[in-house]
Coordinates of C-alpha atoms in Angstrom, one line a residue:
M772 CA 131.7 86.5 90.9
A773 CA 132.7 87.0 94.6
E774 CA 132.6 83.9 96.8
F775 CA 130.4 84.2 99.8
T776 CA 132.4 84.7 103.0
L777 CA 131.7 85.8 106.5
E778 CA 135.2 87.3 106.9
L779 CA 135.7 90.9 106.0
N780 CA 138.9 91.6 104.1
D781 CA 141.5 94.1 105.3
D782 CA 140.1 97.0 103.3
Q783 CA 136.6 96.4 104.6
K784 CA 137.9 96.1 108.2
Q785 CA 139.7 99.4 107.8
V786 CA 136.5 101.1 106.5
R787 CA 134.4 99.5 109.3
D788 CA 136.8 100.8 112.0
W789 CA 136.9 104.3 110.4
L790 CA 133.1 104.5 110.3
H791 CA 132.9 103.1 113.9
G792 CA 135.3 105.8 115.0
F793 CA 133.2 108.6 113.4
A794 CA 130.0 107.1 114.9
A795 CA 131.6 107.0 118.3
D796 CA 133.3 110.4 118.2
V797 CA 131.0 112.6 116.2
I798 CA 127.5 111.0 115.9
R799 CA 126.9 109.7 119.5
P800 CA 127.9 112.8 121.3
A801 CA 125.4 114.8 119.2
A802 CA 122.6 112.2 119.3
S803 CA 120.6 113.5 122.3
E804 CA 120.8 117.1 121.3
W805 CA 119.5 116.6 117.8
D806 CA 116.8 114.2 118.9
E807 CA 115.5 116.9 121.3
R808 CA 115.8 119.6 118.7
E809 CA 114.0 117.5 116.0
E810 CA 116.0 119.3 113.3
T811 CA 118.3 118.2 110.5
P812 CA 121.9 118.0 112.0
W813 CA 123.6 120.0 109.3
P814 CA 126.9 120.4 111.3
V815 CA 127.2 116.6 111.6
I816 CA 126.4 116.1 107.9
Q817 CA 129.0 118.6 107.1
E818 CA 131.6 116.8 109.3
A819 CA 130.7 113.6 107.5
A820 CA 131.2 115.4 104.1
K821 CA 134.6 116.8 105.2
V822 CA 136.0 113.3 106.1
G823 CA 134.4 111.7 102.9
I824 CA 131.6 109.7 104.4
Y825 CA 128.8 111.9 103.0
S826 CA 129.9 111.8 99.4
L827 CA 129.1 110.1 96.1
D828 CA 132.5 108.5 96.0
F829 CA 132.1 106.8 99.3
Y830 CA 128.7 105.3 98.6
A831 CA 129.8 104.3 95.1
Q832 CA 132.7 102.4 96.6
Q833 CA 130.5 100.6 99.1
F834 CA 127.7 100.0 96.5
F835 CA 130.1 98.4 94.0
D836 CA 131.9 96.3 96.6
P837 CA 132.0 92.9 94.8
T838 CA 131.2 91.0 98.0
G839 CA 128.0 93.1 98.5
L840 CA 129.0 93.8 102.2
G841 CA 130.1 97.4 101.8
I842 CA 126.7 99.0 102.2
P843 CA 125.3 96.8 105.0
M844 CA 128.6 97.2 106.9
A845 CA 128.5 101.0 106.6
M846 CA 124.8 101.2 107.6
E847 CA 125.3 99.1 110.7
E848 CA 128.2 101.2 112.0
L849 CA 126.5 104.6 111.3
F850 CA 123.2 103.5 112.8
W851 CA 125.1 102.0 115.8
G852 CA 126.0 105.7 116.4
D853 CA 122.4 107.0 116.2
A854 CA 119.5 106.2 114.0
G855 CA 118.2 109.7 113.5
I856 CA 121.5 111.4 112.7
A857 CA 122.6 108.4 110.5
L858 CA 119.4 108.6 108.5
S859 CA 120.1 112.3 107.9
I860 CA 123.5 111.2 106.6
V861 CA 122.3 108.3 104.4
G862 CA 118.8 109.5 103.5
T863 CA 120.0 111.0 100.3
G864 CA 121.1 107.5 99.3
L865 CA 117.5 106.3 98.7
A866 CA 117.1 109.0 96.0
A867 CA 120.5 108.1 94.6
V868 CA 119.4 104.4 94.4
G869 CA 116.2 105.5 92.6
V870 CA 118.4 107.1 90.0
L871 CA 120.8 104.2 89.8
A872 CA 118.0 101.7 89.5
N873 CA 116.0 103.5 86.8
G874 CA 118.2 106.3 85.2
T875 CA 120.5 106.5 82.2
E876 CA 124.3 106.9 82.6
E877 CA 123.9 110.6 81.7
Q878 CA 121.2 111.1 84.3
I879 CA 123.3 109.3 86.9
G880 CA 126.3 111.4 86.2
T881 CA 124.3 114.6 86.1
W882 CA 122.0 114.4 89.1
I883 CA 123.6 112.2 91.8
P884 CA 126.5 114.7 92.4
Q885 CA 123.9 117.5 92.8
M886 CA 122.3 115.4 95.5
Y887 CA 125.3 115.7 97.8
G888 CA 126.9 119.0 97.0
D889 CA 130.4 119.4 98.4
P890 CA 131.9 119.7 101.9
D891 CA 131.6 123.5 101.9
D892 CA 128.0 123.5 100.7
V893 CA 126.3 120.2 101.5
K894 CA 123.0 119.3 99.9
V895 CA 120.5 116.5 100.4
A896 CA 118.0 114.7 98.2
A897 CA 114.6 113.1 98.7
F898 CA 112.8 110.1 97.3
C899 CA 109.1 110.7 97.1
S900 CA 106.9 107.7 96.7
S901 CA 104.3 107.4 99.5
E902 CA 101.1 109.4 99.5
P903 CA 98.4 110.1 102.1
D904 CA 96.3 107.3 100.6
A905 CA 99.0 105.2 99.0
G906 CA 101.7 103.8 101.3
S907 CA 102.1 100.1 101.0
D908 CA 99.3 100.1 98.4
V909 CA 101.3 101.7 95.6
A910 CA 98.6 100.9 93.1
S911 CA 96.5 103.6 94.7
M912 CA 99.0 106.3 93.9
R913 CA 97.3 109.5 92.6
T914 CA 100.2 111.8 91.8
R915 CA 100.0 112.3 88.0
A916 CA 102.6 113.1 85.4
V917 CA 101.2 114.2 82.0
Y918 CA 103.4 114.7 79.0
D919 CA 103.3 118.0 77.2
Q920 CA 104.6 117.0 73.8
A921 CA 104.7 120.5 72.4
K922 CA 107.2 121.6 75.1
D923 CA 108.8 118.2 75.8
E924 CA 107.9 118.7 79.4
W925 CA 106.2 116.5 82.1
V926 CA 103.6 118.2 84.3
L927 CA 103.4 116.8 87.8
N928 CA 100.5 117.2 90.3
G929 CA 99.9 115.6 93.6
T930 CA 101.0 115.3 97.2
K931 CA 103.7 113.0 98.6
T932 CA 104.1 112.1 102.2
W933 CA 106.7 110.6 104.6
A934 CA 109.5 111.9 102.4
T935 CA 112.9 111.9 104.1
N936 CA 114.4 115.4 103.3
G937 CA 111.1 116.3 101.6
G938 CA 111.0 120.0 100.8
I939 CA 114.5 120.8 102.0
A940 CA 116.2 118.7 99.3
N941 CA 118.2 120.1 96.5
V942 CA 117.0 117.3 94.2
H943 CA 113.7 115.4 94.5
V944 CA 113.0 112.0 92.9
V945 CA 109.2 111.7 92.4
V946 CA 107.3 108.6 91.5
A947 CA 104.1 109.4 89.6
V948 CA 101.4 107.7 87.6
V949 CA 101.7 108.1 83.8
D950 CA 99.1 105.4 82.8
P951 CA 96.3 105.0 85.4
E952 CA 94.8 102.0 83.7
L953 CA 98.0 99.9 84.4
G954 CA 97.9 100.4 88.2
S955 CA 101.3 100.1 89.8
K956 CA 102.8 99.1 86.4
G957 CA 101.9 102.5 85.0
H958 CA 104.3 104.4 87.2
A959 CA 107.5 106.3 86.3
S960 CA 110.2 108.2 88.3
F961 CA 111.1 111.9 87.6
I962 CA 113.9 114.2 88.7
V963 CA 112.6 117.5 90.0
P964 CA 115.6 119.9 89.7
P965 CA 116.5 122.5 92.4
N966 CA 114.2 125.5 92.6
T967 CA 111.6 124.1 90.3
P968 CA 108.4 126.2 90.6
G969 CA 105.4 124.5 92.0
L970 CA 107.2 122.2 94.4
S971 CA 106.8 123.1 98.1
Q972 CA 107.0 121.5 101.5
G973 CA 103.8 120.5 103.2
Q974 CA 103.6 119.7 106.9
K975 CA 106.7 118.5 108.7
F976 CA 106.0 115.5 110.9
K977 CA 106.8 115.4 114.6
K978 CA 107.8 111.8 115.0
H979 CA 108.1 109.2 117.8
G980 CA 111.7 108.4 116.8
I981 CA 114.4 109.2 114.3
R982 CA 113.7 112.8 115.2
A983 CA 116.9 114.2 113.8
S984 CA 115.8 113.1 110.4
H985 CA 113.6 115.6 108.5
T986 CA 110.3 113.9 107.3
A987 CA 107.6 116.0 105.5
E988 CA 105.0 116.2 102.8
V989 CA 105.9 117.4 99.4
V990 CA 103.3 119.2 97.4
L991 CA 103.4 119.3 93.6
E992 CA 101.3 121.9 91.8
D993 CA 101.7 122.1 88.0
V994 CA 105.4 121.2 88.4
R995 CA 107.0 121.2 85.0
V996 CA 110.2 119.3 84.4
P997 CA 112.1 118.8 81.1
G998 CA 111.6 115.6 79.2
H999 CA 115.1 114.5 80.1
C1000 CA 114.1 114.4 83.7
L1001 CA 112.1 111.2 83.2
L1002 CA 114.4 108.5 84.6
G1003 CA 115.3 106.1 81.8
G1004 CA 114.0 108.2 79.1
K1005 CA 110.7 108.3 77.2
D1006 CA 111.6 105.6 74.7
K1007 CA 112.3 103.1 77.4
L1008 CA 109.1 104.1 79.3
D1009 CA 106.9 103.7 76.1
Q1010 CA 108.4 100.2 75.6
R1011 CA 107.8 99.2 79.2
L1012 CA 104.2 100.5 79.1
A1013 CA 103.5 98.6 75.8
R1014 CA 104.8 95.4 77.3
A1015 CA 102.7 96.0 80.5
R1016 CA 99.6 96.5 78.3
E1017 CA 100.3 93.3 76.4
R1018 CA 100.9 91.3 79.5
A1019 CA 97.8 92.7 81.2
A1020 CA 95.7 91.8 78.2
S1021 CA 97.1 88.2 78.1
G1022 CA 97.2 87.7 81.9
G1023 CA 101.0 87.3 81.8
E1024 CA 103.7 88.0 84.3
R1025 CA 103.8 91.2 86.3
V1026 CA 106.2 94.1 85.5
K1027 CA 108.0 95.7 88.3
N1028 CA 107.4 99.4 88.8
A1029 CA 110.0 102.1 89.4
A1030 CA 109.3 102.5 93.2
M1031 CA 109.4 98.8 93.8
A1032 CA 112.8 98.5 92.0
T1033 CA 114.1 101.1 94.4
F1034 CA 112.7 99.4 97.5
E1035 CA 114.0 95.9 96.5
A1036 CA 117.5 97.4 96.2
S1037 CA 117.3 99.1 99.6
R1038 CA 115.6 96.5 101.8
P1039 CA 118.8 94.7 103.0
A1040 CA 120.3 98.1 103.7
V1041 CA 117.3 98.9 106.0
G1042 CA 117.9 95.6 107.7
A1043 CA 121.5 96.6 108.3
M1044 CA 120.3 99.9 109.9
A1045 CA 118.1 97.9 112.2
V1046 CA 121.0 95.6 113.1
G1047 CA 123.1 98.6 114.0
T1048 CA 120.4 100.0 116.4
A1049 CA 119.8 96.6 118.0
R1050 CA 123.6 96.1 118.5
A1051 CA 123.9 99.5 120.1
A1052 CA 121.1 98.8 122.6
Y1053 CA 122.4 95.3 123.4
E1054 CA 125.9 96.7 124.1
V1055 CA 124.5 99.3 126.5
A1056 CA 122.4 96.6 128.3
L1057 CA 125.3 94.2 128.5
D1058 CA 127.6 96.9 130.1
Y1059 CA 124.8 97.9 132.5
A1060 CA 124.1 94.3 133.5
R1061 CA 127.8 93.8 134.3
T1062 CA 128.1 96.9 136.4
R1063 CA 124.7 97.3 138.0
T1064 CA 124.6 95.6 141.4
Q1065 CA 121.5 94.4 143.2
F1066 CA 121.3 92.2 146.3
G1067 CA 125.1 92.2 146.5
R1068 CA 125.9 91.0 142.9
P1069 CA 125.8 92.2 139.3
I1070 CA 122.4 91.7 137.7
I1071 CA 123.9 89.7 134.9
D1072 CA 124.5 87.0 137.5
N1073 CA 120.7 86.4 137.4
Q1074 CA 119.5 83.9 134.7
G1075 CA 116.5 86.2 134.0
V1076 CA 118.9 88.9 132.8
A1077 CA 121.7 86.7 131.4
F1078 CA 119.3 84.6 129.2
Q1079 CA 117.7 87.8 127.8
L1080 CA 121.2 89.0 126.7
A1081 CA 122.0 85.6 125.2
D1082 CA 118.8 85.8 123.1
M1083 CA 119.5 89.4 122.1
R1084 CA 123.0 88.6 120.8
T1085 CA 121.8 85.5 119.0
Q1086 CA 119.0 87.4 117.2
I1087 CA 121.3 90.2 116.3
D1088 CA 123.8 87.8 114.7
A1089 CA 121.1 85.9 112.9
A1090 CA 119.7 89.2 111.5
R1091 CA 123.1 90.3 110.3
L1092 CA 123.6 86.9 108.5
L1093 CA 120.3 87.3 106.7
V1094 CA 121.2 90.9 105.7
W1095 CA 124.7 89.8 104.4
R1096 CA 123.2 86.9 102.5
A1097 CA 120.7 89.2 100.7
S1098 CA 123.3 91.8 100.0
W1099 CA 125.7 89.3 98.5
M1100 CA 122.9 87.8 96.4
A1101 CA 121.9 91.2 95.1
T1102 CA 125.4 92.1 94.2
T1103 CA 126.3 88.8 92.5
G1104 CA 123.0 88.8 90.5
K1105 CA 121.4 85.9 92.3
A1106 CA 117.6 86.1 92.2
F1107 CA 115.6 86.5 95.4
T1108 CA 113.7 83.2 94.7
S1109 CA 112.5 83.1 98.3
A1110 CA 112.2 86.8 98.8
E1111 CA 115.5 86.9 100.7
G1112 CA 115.7 90.7 100.6
S1113 CA 112.3 90.9 102.4
M1114 CA 113.3 88.2 104.8
S1115 CA 116.4 90.2 105.8
K1116 CA 114.4 93.4 106.4
L1117 CA 111.6 91.6 108.2
F1118 CA 113.8 89.7 110.7
A1119 CA 116.2 92.5 111.3
S1120 CA 113.5 95.1 111.9
E1121 CA 111.5 92.9 114.2
T1122 CA 114.8 92.1 116.1
A1123 CA 115.6 95.8 116.6
K1124 CA 112.2 96.4 118.2
K1125 CA 112.5 93.4 120.4
V1126 CA 116.1 93.9 121.4
T1127 CA 115.7 97.6 122.2
A1128 CA 112.6 96.8 124.3
Q1129 CA 114.6 94.2 126.2
A1130 CA 117.4 96.7 126.8
V1131 CA 114.9 99.1 128.3
Q1132 CA 113.7 96.3 130.6
I1133 CA 117.2 95.3 131.7
L1134 CA 117.9 98.9 132.7
G1135 CA 114.6 99.1 134.5
G1136 CA 113.6 102.7 135.6
N1137 CA 116.9 104.0 134.2
G1138 CA 116.0 102.6 130.8
F1139 CA 112.8 104.6 130.8
T1140 CA 114.5 107.9 131.1
R1141 CA 116.3 110.0 128.6
E1142 CA 119.4 110.0 130.7
Y1143 CA 120.2 106.6 129.1
P1144 CA 120.3 106.1 125.3
V1145 CA 118.2 102.9 125.2
E1146 CA 115.0 104.9 125.5
R1147 CA 115.9 106.8 122.3
M1148 CA 117.0 103.6 120.6
H1149 CA 113.7 101.9 121.4
R1150 CA 111.8 104.8 119.9
D1151 CA 114.0 104.8 116.9
A1152 CA 113.6 101.1 116.3
A1153 CA 109.9 101.4 115.8
I1154 CA 110.4 102.8 112.3
Y1155 CA 112.2 99.8 110.9
T1156 CA 109.0 97.7 110.9
I1157 CA 107.1 100.5 109.1
F1158 CA 109.1 102.3 106.4
E1159 CA 110.1 100.8 103.0
G1160 CA 107.5 98.1 103.5
T1161 CA 105.8 97.2 106.8
S1162 CA 106.5 93.9 108.4
E1163 CA 103.1 92.8 107.2
I1164 CA 104.0 93.7 103.6
Q1165 CA 107.3 91.8 103.9
R1166 CA 105.5 88.7 105.1
L1167 CA 103.1 89.1 102.1
V1168 CA 106.0 89.4 99.7
I1169 CA 107.6 86.3 101.2
A1170 CA 104.4 84.3 101.2
R1171 CA 103.6 85.2 97.6
T1172 CA 107.1 84.3 96.5
L1173 CA 107.1 81.0 98.2
S1174 CA 103.6 80.0 97.2
G1175 CA 103.3 81.6 93.8
M1176 CA 99.8 82.7 94.8
Q1177 CA 98.4 86.2 95.0
I1178 CA 97.8 86.1 98.7
R1179 CA 95.8 89.0 100.0

């Protein structure tokens, strides 16, 4: 088991500096253009693939870093570059985590490579969980998966929404209801292979922020997938459903569903994304405050500005520490007995919103224009308190964990 440390080793520092260079030299110069275009930045993704950042091998190396700091370190540096482009680069990872969390070794080896493609023909993947009437309330999910035993196929019907890469993905990972009577415990995850009939893109959303990341509805109409596309396999599903029925009958402990297993694994990573955006805005504001002169002196010479910057840096560092702790705990198998994963996501996402707003304020009128990047960073930061569990849901998870009560 890796000892907890706040000091990156030489290999981690080398990776961090490499990612920072890519973010500074490739992502940042393209950020404004792709934000305005509101399109997937395929050329940037391809550049990331060519240098090895957008690849299964890279994310596997970071995911299996024994200290747990590989993924949060990578997320922070990429999102320091630009949140929208970075999400286009790492969005496939959520689908990959869904397969890693629930799939068999064969499924992992078969499908994750197809999610990324290769540098000459890059692909993306989508994780499809949210629905028009079931976001945070996963128990209200309506997308159904019915098993056709005669053909050993699952038939999927429903509509998913807020899907990163939805409709343009090579591989879709879809969470569906297999036993409605069990609520959120009756869910399972399915691979929908490329070019499967019946899957189509619904509306593409025009968003407030992260506009370089494609977000859309995914419509499933009699989508048939082979039995081996059920993540984990049918035997495992039948066993899990049987245990859930027994526990439901006896009032026993809850069973985690497939979507929640994915979200639990990814929440500290989302916190790291928020830290990267907050850090970027803080650095712009600090540089501006040092060079902007009013009344014959730099504005940082005023306590009103200097104290804001002091608070911004303190909150960013505190958020990073919470993210690193949760990531280390997850990697070393320590249980989130106080909902440490949700804590990290909650604090980091709220910090990003606050810090980017303060950065806009420090830049004044300039901060309100698109000539300066803090305006975009502030719009981008709004998503962190919403996706993969709103701040209110994170507080609910934390409160339930601490109290042992089903707080509503």
